[in-house]
PDB file of C-alpha atoms and ligand atoms in Angstrom:
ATOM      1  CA  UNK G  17     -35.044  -6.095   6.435  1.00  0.00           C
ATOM      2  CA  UNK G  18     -34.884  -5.688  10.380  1.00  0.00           C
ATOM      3  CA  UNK G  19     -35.463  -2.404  12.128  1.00  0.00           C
ATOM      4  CA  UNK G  20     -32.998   0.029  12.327  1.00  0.00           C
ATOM      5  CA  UNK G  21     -32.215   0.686  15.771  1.00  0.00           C
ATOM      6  CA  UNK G  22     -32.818   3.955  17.237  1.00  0.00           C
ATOM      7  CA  UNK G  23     -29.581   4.621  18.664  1.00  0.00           C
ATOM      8  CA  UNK G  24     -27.942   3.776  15.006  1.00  0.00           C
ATOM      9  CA  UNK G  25     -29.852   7.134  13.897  1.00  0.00           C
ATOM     10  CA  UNK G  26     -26.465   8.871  13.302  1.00  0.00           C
ATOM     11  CA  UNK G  27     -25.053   5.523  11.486  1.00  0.00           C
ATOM     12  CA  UNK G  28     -27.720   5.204   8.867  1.00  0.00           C
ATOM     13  CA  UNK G  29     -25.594   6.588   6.372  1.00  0.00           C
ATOM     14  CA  UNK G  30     -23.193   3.823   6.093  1.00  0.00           C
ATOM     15  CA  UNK G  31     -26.170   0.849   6.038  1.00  0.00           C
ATOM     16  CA  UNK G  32     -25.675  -1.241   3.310  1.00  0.00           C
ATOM     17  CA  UNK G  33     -23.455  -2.992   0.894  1.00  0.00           C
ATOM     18  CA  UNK G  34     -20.738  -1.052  -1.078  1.00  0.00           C
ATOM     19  CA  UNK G  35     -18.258  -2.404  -3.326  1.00  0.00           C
ATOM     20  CA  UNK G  36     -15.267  -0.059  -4.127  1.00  0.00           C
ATOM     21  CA  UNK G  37     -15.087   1.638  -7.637  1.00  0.00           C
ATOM     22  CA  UNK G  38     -11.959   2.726  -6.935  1.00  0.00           C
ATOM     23  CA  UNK G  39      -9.345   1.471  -4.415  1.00  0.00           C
ATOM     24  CA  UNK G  40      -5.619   2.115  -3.774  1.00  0.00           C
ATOM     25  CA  UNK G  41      -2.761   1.598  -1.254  1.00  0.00           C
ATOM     26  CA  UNK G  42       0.618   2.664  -0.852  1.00  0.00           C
ATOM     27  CA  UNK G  43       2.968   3.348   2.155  1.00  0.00           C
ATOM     28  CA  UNK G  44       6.431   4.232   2.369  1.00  0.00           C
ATOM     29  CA  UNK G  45       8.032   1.415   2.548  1.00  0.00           C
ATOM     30  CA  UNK G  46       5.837  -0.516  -0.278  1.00  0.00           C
ATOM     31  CA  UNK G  47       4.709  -0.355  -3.762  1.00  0.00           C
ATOM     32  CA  UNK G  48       1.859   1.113  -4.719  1.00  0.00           C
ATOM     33  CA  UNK G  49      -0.965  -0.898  -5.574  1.00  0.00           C
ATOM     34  CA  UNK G  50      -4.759  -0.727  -6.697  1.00  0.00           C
ATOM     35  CA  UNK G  51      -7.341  -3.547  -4.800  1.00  0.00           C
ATOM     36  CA  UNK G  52     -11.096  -3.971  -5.370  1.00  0.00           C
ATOM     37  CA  UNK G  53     -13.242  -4.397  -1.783  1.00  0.00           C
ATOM     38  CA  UNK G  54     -16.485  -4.933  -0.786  1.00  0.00           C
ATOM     39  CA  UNK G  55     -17.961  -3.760   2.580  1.00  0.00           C
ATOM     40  CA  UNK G  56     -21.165  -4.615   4.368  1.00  0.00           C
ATOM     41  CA  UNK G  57     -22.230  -2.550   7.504  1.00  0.00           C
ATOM     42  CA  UNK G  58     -26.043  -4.536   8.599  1.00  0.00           C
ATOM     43  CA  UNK G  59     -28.162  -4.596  11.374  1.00  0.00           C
ATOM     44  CA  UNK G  60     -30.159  -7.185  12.429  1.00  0.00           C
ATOM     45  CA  UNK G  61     -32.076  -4.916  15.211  1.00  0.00           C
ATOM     46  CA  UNK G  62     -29.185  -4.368  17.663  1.00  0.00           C
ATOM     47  CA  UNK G  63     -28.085  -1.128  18.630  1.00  0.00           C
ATOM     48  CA  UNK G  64     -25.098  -1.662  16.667  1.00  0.00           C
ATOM     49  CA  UNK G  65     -23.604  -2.358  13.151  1.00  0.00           C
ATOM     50  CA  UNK G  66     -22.314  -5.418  11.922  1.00  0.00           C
ATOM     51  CA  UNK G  67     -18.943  -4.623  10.056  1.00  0.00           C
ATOM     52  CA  UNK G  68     -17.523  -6.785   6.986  1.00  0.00           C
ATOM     53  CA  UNK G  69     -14.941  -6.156   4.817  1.00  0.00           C
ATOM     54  CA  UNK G  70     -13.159  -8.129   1.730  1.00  0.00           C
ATOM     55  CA  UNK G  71     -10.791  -6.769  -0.214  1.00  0.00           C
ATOM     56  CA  UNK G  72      -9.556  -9.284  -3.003  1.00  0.00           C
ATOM     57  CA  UNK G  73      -7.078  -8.609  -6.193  1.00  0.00           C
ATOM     58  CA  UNK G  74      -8.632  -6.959  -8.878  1.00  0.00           C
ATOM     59  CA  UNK G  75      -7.005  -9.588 -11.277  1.00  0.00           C
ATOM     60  CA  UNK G  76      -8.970 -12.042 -10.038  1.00  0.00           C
ATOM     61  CA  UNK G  77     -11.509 -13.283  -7.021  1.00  0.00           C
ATOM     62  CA  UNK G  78      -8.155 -13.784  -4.896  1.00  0.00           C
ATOM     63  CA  UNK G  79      -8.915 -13.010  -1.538  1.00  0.00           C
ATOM     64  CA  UNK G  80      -6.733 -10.704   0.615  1.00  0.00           C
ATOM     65  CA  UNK G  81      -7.279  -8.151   3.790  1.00  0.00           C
ATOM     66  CA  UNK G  82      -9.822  -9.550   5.667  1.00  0.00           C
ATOM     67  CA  UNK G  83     -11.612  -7.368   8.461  1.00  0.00           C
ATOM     68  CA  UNK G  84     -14.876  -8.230  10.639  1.00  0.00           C
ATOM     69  CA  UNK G  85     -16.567  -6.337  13.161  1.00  0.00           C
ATOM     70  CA  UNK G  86     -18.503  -4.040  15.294  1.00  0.00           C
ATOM     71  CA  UNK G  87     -19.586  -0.687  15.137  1.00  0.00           C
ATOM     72  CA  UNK G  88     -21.176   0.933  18.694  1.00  0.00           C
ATOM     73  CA  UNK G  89     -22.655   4.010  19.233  1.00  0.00           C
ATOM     74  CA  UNK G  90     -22.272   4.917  22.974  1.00  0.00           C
ATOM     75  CA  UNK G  91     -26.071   5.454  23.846  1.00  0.00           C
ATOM     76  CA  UNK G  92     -28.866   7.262  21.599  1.00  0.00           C
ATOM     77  CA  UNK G  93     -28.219  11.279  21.336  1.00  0.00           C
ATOM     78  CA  UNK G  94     -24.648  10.936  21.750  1.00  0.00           C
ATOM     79  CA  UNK G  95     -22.184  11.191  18.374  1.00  0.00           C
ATOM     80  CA  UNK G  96     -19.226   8.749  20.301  1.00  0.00           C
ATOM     81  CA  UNK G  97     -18.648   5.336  18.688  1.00  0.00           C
ATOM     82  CA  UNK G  98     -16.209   2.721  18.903  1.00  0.00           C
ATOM     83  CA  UNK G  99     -14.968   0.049  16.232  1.00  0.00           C
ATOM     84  CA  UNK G 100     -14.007  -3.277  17.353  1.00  0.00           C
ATOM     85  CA  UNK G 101     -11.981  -4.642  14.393  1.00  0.00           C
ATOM     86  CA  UNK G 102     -10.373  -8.082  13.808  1.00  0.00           C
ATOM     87  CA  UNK G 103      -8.332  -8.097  10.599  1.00  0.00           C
ATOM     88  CA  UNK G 104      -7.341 -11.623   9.119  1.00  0.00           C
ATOM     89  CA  UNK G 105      -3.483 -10.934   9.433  1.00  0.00           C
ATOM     90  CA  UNK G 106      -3.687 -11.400  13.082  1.00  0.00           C
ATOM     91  CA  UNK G 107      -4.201  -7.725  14.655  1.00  0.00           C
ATOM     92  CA  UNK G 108      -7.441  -6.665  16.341  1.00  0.00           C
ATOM     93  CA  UNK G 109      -8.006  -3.046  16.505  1.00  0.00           C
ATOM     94  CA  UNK G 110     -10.189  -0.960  18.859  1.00  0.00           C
ATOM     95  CA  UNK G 111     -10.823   2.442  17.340  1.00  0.00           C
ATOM     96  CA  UNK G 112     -13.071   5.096  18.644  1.00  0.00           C
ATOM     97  CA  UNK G 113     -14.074   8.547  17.320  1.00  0.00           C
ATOM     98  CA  UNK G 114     -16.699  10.392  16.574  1.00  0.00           C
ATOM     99  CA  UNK G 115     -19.963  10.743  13.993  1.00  0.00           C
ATOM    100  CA  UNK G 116     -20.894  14.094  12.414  1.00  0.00           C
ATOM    101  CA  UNK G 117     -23.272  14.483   9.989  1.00  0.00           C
ATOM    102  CA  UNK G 118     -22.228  12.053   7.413  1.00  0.00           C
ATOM    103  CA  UNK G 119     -18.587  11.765   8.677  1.00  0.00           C
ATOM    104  CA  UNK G 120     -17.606   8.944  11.121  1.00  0.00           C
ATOM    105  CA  UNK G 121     -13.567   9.249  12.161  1.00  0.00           C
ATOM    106  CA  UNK G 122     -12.100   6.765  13.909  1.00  0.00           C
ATOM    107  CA  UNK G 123      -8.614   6.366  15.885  1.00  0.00           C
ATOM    108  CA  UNK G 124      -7.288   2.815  17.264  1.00  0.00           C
ATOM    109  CA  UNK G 125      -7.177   3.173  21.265  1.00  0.00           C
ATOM    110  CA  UNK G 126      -5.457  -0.301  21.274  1.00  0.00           C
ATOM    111  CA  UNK G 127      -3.820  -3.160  19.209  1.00  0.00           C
ATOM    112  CA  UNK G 128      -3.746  -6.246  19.354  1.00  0.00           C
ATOM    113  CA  UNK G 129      -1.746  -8.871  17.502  1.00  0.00           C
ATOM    114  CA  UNK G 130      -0.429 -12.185  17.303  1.00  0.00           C
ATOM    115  CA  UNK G 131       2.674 -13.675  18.526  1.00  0.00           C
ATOM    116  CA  UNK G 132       3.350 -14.539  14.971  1.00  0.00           C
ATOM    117  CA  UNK G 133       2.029 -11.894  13.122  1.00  0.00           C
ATOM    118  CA  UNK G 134       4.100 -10.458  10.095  1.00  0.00           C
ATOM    119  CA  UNK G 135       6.216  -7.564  11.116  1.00  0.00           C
ATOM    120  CA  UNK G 136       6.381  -4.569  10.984  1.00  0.00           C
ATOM    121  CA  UNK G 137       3.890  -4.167  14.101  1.00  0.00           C
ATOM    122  CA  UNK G 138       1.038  -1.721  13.373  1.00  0.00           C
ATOM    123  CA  UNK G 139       1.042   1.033  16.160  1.00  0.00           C
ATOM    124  CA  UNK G 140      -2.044   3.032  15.372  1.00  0.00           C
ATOM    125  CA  UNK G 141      -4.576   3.350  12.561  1.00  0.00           C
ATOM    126  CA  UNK G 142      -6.796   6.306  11.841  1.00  0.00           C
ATOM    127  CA  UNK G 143     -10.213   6.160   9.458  1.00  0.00           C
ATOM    128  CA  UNK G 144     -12.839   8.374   8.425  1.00  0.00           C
ATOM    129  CA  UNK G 145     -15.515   7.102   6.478  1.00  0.00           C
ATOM    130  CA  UNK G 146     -17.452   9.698   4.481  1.00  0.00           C
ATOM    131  CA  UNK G 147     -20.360  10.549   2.402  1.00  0.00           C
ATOM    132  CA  UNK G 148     -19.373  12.223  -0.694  1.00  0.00           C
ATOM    133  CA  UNK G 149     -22.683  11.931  -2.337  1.00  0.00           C
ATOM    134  CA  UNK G 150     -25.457  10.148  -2.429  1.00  0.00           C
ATOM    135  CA  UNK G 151     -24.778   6.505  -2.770  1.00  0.00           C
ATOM    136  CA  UNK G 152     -21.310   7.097  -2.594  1.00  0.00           C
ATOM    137  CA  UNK G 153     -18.951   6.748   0.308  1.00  0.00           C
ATOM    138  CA  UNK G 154     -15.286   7.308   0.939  1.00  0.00           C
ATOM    139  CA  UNK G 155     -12.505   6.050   2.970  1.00  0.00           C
ATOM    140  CA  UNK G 156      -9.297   7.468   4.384  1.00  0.00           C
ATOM    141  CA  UNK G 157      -7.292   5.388   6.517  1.00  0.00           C
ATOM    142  CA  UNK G 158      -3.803   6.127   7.909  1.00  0.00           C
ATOM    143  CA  UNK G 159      -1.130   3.894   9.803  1.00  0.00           C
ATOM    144  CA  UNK G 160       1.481   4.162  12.060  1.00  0.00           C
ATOM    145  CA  UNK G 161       4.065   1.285  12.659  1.00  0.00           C
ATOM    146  CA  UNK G 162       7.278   0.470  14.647  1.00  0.00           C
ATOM    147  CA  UNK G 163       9.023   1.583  11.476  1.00  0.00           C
ATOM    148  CA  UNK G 164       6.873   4.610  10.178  1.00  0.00           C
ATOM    149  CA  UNK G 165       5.074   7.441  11.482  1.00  0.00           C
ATOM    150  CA  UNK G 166       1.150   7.945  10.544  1.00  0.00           C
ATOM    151  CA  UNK G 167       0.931   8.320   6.721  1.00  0.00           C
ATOM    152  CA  UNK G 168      -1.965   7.309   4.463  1.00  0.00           C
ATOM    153  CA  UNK G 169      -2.244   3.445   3.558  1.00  0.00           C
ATOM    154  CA  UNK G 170      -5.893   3.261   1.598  1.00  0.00           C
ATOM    155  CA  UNK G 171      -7.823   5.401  -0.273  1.00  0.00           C
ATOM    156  CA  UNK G 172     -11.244   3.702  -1.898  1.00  0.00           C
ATOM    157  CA  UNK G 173     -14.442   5.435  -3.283  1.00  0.00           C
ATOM    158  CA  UNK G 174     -16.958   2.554  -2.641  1.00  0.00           C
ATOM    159  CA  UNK G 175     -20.578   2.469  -4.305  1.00  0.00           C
ATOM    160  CA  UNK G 176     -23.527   1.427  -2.929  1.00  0.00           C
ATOM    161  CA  UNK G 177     -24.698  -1.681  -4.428  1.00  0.00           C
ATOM    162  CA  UNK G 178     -27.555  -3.175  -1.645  1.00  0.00           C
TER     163      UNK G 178
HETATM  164  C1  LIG E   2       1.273  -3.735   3.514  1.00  0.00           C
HETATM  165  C2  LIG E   2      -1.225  -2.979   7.567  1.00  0.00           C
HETATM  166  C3  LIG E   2      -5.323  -2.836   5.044  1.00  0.00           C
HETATM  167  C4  LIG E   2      -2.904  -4.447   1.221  1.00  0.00           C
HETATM  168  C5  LIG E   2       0.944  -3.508   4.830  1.00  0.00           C
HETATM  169  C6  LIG E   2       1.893  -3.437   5.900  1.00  0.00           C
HETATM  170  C7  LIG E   2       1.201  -3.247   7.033  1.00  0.00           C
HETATM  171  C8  LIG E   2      -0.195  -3.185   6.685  1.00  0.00           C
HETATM  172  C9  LIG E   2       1.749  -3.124   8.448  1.00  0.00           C
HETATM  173  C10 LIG E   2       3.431  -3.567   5.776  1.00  0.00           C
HETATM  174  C11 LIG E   2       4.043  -2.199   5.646  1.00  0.00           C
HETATM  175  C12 LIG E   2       5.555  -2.246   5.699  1.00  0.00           C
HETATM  176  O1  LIG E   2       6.130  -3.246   5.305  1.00  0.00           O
HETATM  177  O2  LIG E   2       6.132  -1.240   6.135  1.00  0.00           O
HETATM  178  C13 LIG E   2      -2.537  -2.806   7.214  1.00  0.00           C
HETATM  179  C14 LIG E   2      -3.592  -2.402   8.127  1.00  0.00           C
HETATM  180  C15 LIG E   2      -4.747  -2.359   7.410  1.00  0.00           C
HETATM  181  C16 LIG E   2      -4.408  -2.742   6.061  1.00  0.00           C
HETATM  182  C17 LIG E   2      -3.395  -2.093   9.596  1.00  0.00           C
HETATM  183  C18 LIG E   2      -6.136  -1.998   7.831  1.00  0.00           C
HETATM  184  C19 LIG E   2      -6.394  -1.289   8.918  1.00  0.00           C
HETATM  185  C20 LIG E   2      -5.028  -3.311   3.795  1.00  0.00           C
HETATM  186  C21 LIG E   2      -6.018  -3.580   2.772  1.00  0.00           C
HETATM  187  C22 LIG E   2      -5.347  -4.024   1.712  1.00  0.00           C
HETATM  188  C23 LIG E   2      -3.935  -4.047   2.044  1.00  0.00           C
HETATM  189  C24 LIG E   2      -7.542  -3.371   2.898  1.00  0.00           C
HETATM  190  C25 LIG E   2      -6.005  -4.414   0.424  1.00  0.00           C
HETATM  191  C26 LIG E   2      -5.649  -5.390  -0.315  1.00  0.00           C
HETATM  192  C27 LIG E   2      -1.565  -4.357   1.503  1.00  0.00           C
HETATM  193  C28 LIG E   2      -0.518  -4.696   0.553  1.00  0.00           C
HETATM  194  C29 LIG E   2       0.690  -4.463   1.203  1.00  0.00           C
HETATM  195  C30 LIG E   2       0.356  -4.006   2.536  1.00  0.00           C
HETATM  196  C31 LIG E   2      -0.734  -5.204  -0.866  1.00  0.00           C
HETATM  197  C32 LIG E   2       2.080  -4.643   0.596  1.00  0.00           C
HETATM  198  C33 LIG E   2       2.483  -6.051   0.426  1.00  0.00           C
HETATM  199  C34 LIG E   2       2.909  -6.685   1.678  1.00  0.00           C
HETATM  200  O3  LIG E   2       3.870  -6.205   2.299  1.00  0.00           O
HETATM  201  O4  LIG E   2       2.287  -7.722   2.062  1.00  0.00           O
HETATM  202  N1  LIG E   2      -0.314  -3.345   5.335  1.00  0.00           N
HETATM  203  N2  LIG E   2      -3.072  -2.991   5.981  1.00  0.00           N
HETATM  204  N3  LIG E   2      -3.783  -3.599   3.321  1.00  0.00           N
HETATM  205  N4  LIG E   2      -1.012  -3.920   2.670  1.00  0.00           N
HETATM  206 FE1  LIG E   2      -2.030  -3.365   4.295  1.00  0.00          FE
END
């Protein structure tokens, strides 16, 4: 495996391959549902993480959300990072926050989308990635869109599996 760059120090945590053990979504305006998701942050010696996400139907290998990525720390010693986020229903996302301790939260600083993209448009999105235990690592991630003010979309317990 490459180096781990120094600056990704306060990253390390979320280095590897998880696959979600448990995985749900809802919104107001939808039906609940339940999704299965696997997630790859790498490095391959930049100061930065690669970001890869597939989330797929859990009755069967049927693809669905789609994100890719980048994950930047601002410079080594500093806790700032910024997510650069294209999702595969034609929105890109900038998000920036801050890492502490095993905690990294995350809000969008601008969206971008398609001409053509579905609506409703997606005004903001807010994550936080976290820790729980060892090996295991949770997400929280909140939208806002032309229709509805920010309110919880996902909720996934992942597992490290690589
Ligand atoms: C619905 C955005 C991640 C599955 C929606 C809607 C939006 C949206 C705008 C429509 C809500 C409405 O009609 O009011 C996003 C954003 C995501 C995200 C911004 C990530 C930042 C995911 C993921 C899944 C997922 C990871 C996993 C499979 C769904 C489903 C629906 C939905 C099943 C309802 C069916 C539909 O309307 O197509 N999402 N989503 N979403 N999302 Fe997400």
């Amino acid at each position: 495996k490459p180096q781990i760059h120094e600056a990704l120090k306060p990253l390390s945590f979320l280095i590897g391959k998880w696959k979600s053990i448990s995985a749900k979504g809802a919104y107001p305006t939808i039906n609940p549902f339940t999704y299965c998701e696997e997630v790859t942050f790498s490095s391959i010696g930049q100061p930065l993480l690669n970001y890869n996400s597939i989330a797929y139907n859990p009755n069967g290998p049927k693809p669905m959300h789609l994100e890719s990525g980048f994950l930047r720390i601002k410079a080594a010693g500093t806790n700032e990072v910024a997510f650069m986020v294209a999702h595969n229903f034609g929105l890109t996302s900038l998000e920036e926050g801050t890492v502490k301790g095993n905690e990294i939260c995350l809000k969008s600083v601008q969206i971008a989308r398609m001409t053509f993209a579905k609506d409703p448009a997606v005004i903001g999105i807010e994550r936080c990635y976290s820790l729980i235990e060892e090996g295991k690592l949770q997400l929280i991630l909140s939208m806002e869109t032309e229709n509805i003010g920010l309110t919880e979309h996902l909720r996934v317990v992942y597992e490290k599996i690589d």
